[in-house]
PDB file of C-alpha atoms in Angstrom:
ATOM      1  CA  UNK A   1      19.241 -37.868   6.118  1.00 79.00           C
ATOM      2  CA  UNK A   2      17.394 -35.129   4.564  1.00 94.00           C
ATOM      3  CA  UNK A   3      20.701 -33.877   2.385  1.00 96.00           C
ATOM      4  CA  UNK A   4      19.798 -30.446   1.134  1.00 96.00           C
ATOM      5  CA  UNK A   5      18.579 -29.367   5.096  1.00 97.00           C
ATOM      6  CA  UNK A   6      21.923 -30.761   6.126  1.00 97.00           C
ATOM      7  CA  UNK A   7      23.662 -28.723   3.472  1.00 98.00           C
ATOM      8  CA  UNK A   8      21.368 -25.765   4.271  1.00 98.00           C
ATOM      9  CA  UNK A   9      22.062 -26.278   8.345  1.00 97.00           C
ATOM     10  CA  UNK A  10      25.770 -26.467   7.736  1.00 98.00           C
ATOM     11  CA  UNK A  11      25.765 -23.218   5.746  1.00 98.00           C
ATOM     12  CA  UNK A  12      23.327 -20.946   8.081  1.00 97.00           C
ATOM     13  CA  UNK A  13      24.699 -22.674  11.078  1.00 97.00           C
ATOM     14  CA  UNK A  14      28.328 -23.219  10.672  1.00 97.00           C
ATOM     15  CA  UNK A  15      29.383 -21.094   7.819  1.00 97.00           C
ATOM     16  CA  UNK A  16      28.252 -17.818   8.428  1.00 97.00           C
ATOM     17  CA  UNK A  17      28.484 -17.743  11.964  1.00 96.00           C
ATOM     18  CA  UNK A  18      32.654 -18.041  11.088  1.00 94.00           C
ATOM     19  CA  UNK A  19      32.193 -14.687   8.606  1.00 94.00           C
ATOM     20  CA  UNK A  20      31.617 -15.678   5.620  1.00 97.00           C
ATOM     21  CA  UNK A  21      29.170 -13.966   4.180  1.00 97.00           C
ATOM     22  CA  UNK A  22      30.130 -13.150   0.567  1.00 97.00           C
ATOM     23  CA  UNK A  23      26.681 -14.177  -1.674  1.00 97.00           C
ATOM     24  CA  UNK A  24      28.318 -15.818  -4.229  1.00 97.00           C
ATOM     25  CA  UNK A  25      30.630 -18.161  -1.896  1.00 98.00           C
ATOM     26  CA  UNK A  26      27.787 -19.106   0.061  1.00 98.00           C
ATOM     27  CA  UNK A  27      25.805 -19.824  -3.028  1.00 98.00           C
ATOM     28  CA  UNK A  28      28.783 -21.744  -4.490  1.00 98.00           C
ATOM     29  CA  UNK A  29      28.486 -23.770  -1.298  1.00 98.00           C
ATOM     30  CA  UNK A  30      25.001 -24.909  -2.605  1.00 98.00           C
ATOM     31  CA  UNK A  31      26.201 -25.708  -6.234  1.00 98.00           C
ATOM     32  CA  UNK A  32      29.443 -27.766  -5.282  1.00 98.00           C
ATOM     33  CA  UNK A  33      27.915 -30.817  -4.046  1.00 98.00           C
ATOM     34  CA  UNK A  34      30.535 -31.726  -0.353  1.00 98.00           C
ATOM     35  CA  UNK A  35      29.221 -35.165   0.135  1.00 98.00           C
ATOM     36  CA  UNK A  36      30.302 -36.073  -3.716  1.00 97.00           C
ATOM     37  CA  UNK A  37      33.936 -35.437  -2.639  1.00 98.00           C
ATOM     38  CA  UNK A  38      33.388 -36.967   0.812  1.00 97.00           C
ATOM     39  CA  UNK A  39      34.831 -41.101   0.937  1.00 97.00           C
ATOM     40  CA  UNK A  40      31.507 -42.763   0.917  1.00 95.00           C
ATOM     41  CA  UNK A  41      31.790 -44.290   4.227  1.00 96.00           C
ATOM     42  CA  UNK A  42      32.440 -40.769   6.179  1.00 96.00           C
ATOM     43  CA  UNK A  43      29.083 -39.453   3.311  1.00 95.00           C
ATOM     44  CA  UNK A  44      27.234 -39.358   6.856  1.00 95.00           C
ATOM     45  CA  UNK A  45      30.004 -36.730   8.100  1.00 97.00           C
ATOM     46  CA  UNK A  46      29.645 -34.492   4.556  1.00 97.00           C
ATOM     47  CA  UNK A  47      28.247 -31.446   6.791  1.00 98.00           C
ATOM     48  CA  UNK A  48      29.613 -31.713  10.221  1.00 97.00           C
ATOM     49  CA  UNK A  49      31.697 -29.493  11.744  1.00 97.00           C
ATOM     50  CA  UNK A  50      35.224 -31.654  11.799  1.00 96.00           C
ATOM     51  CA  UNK A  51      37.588 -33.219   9.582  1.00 95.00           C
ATOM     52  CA  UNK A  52      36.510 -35.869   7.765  1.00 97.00           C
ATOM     53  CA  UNK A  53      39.516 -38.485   7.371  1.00 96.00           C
ATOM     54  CA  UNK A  54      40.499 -39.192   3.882  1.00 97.00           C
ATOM     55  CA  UNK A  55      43.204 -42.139   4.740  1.00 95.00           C
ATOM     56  CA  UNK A  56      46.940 -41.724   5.275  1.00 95.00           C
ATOM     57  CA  UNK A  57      46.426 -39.796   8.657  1.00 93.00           C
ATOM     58  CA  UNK A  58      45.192 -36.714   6.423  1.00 94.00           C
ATOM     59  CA  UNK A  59      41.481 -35.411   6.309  1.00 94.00           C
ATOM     60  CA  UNK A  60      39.416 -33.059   4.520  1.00 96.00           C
ATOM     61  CA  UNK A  61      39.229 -29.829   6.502  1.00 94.00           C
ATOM     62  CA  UNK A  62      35.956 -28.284   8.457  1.00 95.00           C
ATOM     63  CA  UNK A  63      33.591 -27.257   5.993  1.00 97.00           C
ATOM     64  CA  UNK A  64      33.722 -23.296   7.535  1.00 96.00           C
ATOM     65  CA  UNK A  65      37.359 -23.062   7.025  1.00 94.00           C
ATOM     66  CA  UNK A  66      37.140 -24.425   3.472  1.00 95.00           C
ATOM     67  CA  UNK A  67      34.460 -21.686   2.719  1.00 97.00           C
ATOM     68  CA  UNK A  68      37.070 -19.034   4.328  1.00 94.00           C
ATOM     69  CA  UNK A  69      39.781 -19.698   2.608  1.00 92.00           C
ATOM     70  CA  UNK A  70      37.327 -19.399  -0.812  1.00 96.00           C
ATOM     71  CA  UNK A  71      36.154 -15.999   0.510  1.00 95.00           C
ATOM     72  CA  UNK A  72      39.210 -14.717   1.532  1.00 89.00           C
ATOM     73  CA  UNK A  73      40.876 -15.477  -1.007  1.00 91.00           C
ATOM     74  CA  UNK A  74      38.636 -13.915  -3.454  1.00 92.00           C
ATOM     75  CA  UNK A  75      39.658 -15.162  -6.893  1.00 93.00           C
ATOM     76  CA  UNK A  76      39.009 -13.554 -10.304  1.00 93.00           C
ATOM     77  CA  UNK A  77      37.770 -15.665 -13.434  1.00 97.00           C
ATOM     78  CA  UNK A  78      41.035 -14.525 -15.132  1.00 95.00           C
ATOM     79  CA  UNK A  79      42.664 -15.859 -12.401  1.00 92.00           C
ATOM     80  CA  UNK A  80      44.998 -18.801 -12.661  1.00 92.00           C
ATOM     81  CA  UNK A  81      45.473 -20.741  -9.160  1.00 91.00           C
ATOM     82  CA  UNK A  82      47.471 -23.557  -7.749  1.00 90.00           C
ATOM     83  CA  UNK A  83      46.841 -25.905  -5.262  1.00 91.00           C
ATOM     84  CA  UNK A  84      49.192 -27.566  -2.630  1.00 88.00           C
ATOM     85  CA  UNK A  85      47.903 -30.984  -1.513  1.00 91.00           C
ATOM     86  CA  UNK A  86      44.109 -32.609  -3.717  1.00 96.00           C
ATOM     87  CA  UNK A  87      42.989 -34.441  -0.762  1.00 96.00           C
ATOM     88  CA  UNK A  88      39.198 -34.748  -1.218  1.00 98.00           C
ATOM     89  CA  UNK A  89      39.270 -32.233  -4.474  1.00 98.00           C
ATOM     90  CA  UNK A  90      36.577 -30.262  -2.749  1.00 98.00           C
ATOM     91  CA  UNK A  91      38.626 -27.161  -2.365  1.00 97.00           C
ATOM     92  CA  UNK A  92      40.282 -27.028  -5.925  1.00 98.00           C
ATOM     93  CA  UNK A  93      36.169 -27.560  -7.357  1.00 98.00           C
ATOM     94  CA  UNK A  94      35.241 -24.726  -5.309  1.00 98.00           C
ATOM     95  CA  UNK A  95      38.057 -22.606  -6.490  1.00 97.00           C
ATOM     96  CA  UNK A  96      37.711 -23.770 -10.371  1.00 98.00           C
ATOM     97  CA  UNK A  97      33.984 -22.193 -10.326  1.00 98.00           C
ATOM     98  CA  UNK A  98      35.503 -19.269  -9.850  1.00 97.00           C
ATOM     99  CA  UNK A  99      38.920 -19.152 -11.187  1.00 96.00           C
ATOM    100  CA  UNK A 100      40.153 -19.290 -15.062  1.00 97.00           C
ATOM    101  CA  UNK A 101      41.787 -22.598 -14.295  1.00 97.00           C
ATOM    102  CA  UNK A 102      43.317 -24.892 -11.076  1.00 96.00           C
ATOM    103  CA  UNK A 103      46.591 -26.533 -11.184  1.00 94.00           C
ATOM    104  CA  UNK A 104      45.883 -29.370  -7.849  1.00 95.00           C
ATOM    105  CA  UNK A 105      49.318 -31.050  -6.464  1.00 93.00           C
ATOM    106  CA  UNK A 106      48.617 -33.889  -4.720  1.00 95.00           C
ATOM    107  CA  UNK A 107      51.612 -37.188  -3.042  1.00 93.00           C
ATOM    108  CA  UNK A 108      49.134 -39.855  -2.237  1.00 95.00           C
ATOM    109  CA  UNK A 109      48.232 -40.750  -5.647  1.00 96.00           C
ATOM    110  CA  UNK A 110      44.771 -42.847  -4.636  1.00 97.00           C
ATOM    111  CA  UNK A 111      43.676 -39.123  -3.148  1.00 97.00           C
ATOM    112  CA  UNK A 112      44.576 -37.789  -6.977  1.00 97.00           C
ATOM    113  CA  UNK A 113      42.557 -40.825  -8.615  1.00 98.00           C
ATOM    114  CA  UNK A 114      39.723 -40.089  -6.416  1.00 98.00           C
ATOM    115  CA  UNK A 115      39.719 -36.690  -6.723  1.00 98.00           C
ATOM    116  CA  UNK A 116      39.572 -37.008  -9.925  1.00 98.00           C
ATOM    117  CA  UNK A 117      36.787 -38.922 -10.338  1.00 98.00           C
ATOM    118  CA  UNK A 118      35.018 -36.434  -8.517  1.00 98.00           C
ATOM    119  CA  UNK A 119      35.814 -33.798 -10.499  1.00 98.00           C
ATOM    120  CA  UNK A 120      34.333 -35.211 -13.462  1.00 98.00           C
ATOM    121  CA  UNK A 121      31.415 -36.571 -12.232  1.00 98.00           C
ATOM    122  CA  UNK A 122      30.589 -32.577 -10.931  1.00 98.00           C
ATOM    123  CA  UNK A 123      31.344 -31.680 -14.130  1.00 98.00           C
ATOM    124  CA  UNK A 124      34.494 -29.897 -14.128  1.00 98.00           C
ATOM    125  CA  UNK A 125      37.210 -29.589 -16.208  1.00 97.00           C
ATOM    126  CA  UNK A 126      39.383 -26.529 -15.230  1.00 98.00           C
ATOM    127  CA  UNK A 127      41.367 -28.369 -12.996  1.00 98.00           C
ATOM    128  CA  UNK A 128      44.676 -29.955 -13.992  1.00 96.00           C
ATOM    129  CA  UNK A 129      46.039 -32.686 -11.138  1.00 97.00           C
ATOM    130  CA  UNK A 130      49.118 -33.255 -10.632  1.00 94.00           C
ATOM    131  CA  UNK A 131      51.068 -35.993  -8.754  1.00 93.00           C
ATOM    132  CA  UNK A 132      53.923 -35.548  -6.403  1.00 90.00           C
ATOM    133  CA  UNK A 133      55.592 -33.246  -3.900  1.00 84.00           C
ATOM    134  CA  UNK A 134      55.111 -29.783  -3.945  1.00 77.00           C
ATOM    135  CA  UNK A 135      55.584 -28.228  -0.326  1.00 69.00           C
ATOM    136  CA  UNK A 136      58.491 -26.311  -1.151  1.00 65.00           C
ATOM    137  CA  UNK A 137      58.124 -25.393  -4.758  1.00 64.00           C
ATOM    138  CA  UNK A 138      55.176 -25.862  -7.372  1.00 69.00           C
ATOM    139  CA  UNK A 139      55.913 -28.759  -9.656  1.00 75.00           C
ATOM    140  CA  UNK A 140      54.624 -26.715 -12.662  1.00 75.00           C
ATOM    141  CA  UNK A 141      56.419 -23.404 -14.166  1.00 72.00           C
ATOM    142  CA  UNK A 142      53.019 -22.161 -15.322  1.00 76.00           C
ATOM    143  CA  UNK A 143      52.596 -18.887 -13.769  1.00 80.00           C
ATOM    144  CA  UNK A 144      50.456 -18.318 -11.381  1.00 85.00           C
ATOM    145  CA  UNK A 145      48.215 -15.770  -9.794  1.00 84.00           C
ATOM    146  CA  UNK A 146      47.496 -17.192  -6.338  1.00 85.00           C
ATOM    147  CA  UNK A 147      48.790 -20.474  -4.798  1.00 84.00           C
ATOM    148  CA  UNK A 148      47.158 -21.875  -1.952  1.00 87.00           C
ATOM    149  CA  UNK A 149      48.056 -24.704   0.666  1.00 84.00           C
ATOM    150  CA  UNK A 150      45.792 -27.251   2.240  1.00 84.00           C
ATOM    151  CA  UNK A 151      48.217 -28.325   5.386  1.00 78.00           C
ATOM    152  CA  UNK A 152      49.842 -26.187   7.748  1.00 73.00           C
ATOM    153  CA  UNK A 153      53.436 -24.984   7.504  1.00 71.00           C
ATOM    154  CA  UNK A 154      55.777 -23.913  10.559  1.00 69.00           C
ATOM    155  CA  UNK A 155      56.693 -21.045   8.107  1.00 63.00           C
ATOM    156  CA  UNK A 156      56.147 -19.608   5.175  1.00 66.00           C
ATOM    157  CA  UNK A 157      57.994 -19.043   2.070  1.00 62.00           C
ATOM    158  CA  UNK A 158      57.120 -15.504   0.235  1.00 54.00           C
ATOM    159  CA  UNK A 159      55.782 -18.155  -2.629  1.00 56.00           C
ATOM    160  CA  UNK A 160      52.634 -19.047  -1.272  1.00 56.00           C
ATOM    161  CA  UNK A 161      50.104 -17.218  -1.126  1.00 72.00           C
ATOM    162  CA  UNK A 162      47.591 -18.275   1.331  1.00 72.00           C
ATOM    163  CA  UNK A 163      48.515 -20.573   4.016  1.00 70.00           C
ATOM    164  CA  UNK A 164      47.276 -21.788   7.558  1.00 75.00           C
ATOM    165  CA  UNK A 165      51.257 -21.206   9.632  1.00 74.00           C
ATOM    166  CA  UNK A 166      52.679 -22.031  12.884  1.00 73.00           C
ATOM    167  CA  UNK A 167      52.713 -25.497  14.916  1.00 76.00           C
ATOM    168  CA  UNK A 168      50.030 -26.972  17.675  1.00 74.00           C
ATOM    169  CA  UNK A 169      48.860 -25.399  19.575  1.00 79.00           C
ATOM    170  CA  UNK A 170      48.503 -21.943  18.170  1.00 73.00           C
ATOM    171  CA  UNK A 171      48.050 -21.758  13.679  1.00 81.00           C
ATOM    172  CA  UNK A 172      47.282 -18.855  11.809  1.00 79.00           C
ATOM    173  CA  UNK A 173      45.746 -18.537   8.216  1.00 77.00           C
ATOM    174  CA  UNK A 174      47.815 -16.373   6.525  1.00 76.00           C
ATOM    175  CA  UNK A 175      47.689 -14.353   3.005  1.00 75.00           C
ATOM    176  CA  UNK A 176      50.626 -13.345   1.341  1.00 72.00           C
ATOM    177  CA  UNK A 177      49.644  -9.990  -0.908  1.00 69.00           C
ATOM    178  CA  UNK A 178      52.537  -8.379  -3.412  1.00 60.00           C
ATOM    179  CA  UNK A 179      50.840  -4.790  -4.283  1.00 56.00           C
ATOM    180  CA  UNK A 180      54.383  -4.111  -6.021  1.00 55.00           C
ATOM    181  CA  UNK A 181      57.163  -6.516  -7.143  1.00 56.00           C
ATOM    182  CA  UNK A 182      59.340  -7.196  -4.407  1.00 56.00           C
ATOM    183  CA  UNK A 183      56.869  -5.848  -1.757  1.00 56.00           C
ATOM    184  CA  UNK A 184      55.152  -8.524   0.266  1.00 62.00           C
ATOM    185  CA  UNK A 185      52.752  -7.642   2.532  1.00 65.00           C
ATOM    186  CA  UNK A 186      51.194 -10.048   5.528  1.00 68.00           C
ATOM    187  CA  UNK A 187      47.726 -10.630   6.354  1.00 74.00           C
ATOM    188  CA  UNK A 188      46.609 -12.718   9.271  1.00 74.00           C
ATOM    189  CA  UNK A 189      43.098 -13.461   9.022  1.00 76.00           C
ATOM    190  CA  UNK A 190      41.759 -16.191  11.297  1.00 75.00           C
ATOM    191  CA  UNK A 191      43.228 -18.742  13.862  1.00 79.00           C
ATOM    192  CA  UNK A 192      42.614 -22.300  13.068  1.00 81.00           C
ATOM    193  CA  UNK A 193      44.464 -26.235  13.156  1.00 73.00           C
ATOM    194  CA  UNK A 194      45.036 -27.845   9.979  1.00 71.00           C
ATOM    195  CA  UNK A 195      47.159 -30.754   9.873  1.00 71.00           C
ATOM    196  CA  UNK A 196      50.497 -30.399   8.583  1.00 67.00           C
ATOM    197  CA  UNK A 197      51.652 -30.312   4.574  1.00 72.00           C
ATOM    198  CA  UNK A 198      53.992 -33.286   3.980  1.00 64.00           C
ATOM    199  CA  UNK A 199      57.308 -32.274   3.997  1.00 62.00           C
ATOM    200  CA  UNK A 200      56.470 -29.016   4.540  1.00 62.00           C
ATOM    201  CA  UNK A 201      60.022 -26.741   5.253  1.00 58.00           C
ATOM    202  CA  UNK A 202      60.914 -26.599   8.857  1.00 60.00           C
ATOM    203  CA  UNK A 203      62.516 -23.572  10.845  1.00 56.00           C
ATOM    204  CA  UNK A 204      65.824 -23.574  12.010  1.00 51.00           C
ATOM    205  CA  UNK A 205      65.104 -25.184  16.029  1.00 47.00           C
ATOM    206  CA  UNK A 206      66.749 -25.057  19.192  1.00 43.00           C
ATOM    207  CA  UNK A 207      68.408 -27.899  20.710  1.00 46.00           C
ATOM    208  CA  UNK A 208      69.708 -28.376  24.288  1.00 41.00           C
TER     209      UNK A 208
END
């Protein structure tokens, strides 16, 4: 496989045919190397358009929405932003080329090993990984400027920032905005299906 046409294919072919078109997150997309994050036996799957499974039912998400959420989300280098759920470590490099620094929350503690050896072997060193579980509240009291999550939620707490909500069949990414303290404003910017955050809070349900 010819690796920087598959890279280039995925980017012209997949990625800005979903709206991304933002220069620099396209030309991030060339500098983060995917396939060094992908488990070497899915490396053949780097570029395709699907989840690539990481182990313990989760998987890395579609390379277009990962690009999205980057884009959308639009961080500053004086940023500081944290992560709910490693997995690959894909995402959090993406966001540390851009941000001041990446605080990555991760349960399975092989993905956080992984990830981590990823990380360095890219070169970077913004990113701070934690282990544990963080769906309902960030295990660090840094503050932060924007927190993101990579499962889905059924809903979603005024805390996060960026978030793909709602259950199957119907999930919407979602970004949480304050302009002014106390006032939170909604923004629902694309539909997609991301598997669910562990332990992620439920709704109150109805029962016959």
């Amino acid at each position: 496989m010819n690796i920087e046409q598959a890279r280039f294919n995925m980017i012209e072919q997949q990625i800005r045919t979903w709206e991304v078109l933002d220069p620099a997150v396209l030309e991030l997309l060339f500098e983060v190397k995917r396939e060094d994050f992908v488990p070497p036996e899915h490396r053949c799957l780097a570029f395709a358009d699907l989840e690539v499974p990481l182990g313990h039912g989760e998987a890395m998400m579609q390379p277009k929405v990962e690009a999205r959420i980057v884009q959308e989300l639009a961080v500053q280098p004086h940023e500081a932003v944290y992560e709910v759920g490693t997995g690959s470590g894909y995402l959090a490099a993406l966001l540390a080329k851009r941000a001041r620094h990446v605080s990555s929350a991760e349960i399975h503690p092989d993905f956080t090993a992984r990830a981590r050896e990823s990380l360095a072997a890219a070169g970077i060193a913004n990113v701070t990984l934690l282990e544990g579980d963080s769906a309902r509240a960030p295990l660090s009291e840094l503050p932060f400027d924007v927190i993101v999550l990579t499962g889905s939620t059924p809903v979603i707490a005024q805390a996060f920032l960026f978030a793909v909500v709602g259950d199957l069949p119907v999930m919407k990414a979602v970004l949480v905005r304050q302009p002014v303290a106390g006032s939170f404003q909604h923004t629902e910017l694309f539909e997609t299906l991301v598997k669910p955050l562990v332990n992620a809070p439920q709704p109150a349900r109805f029962r016959f």
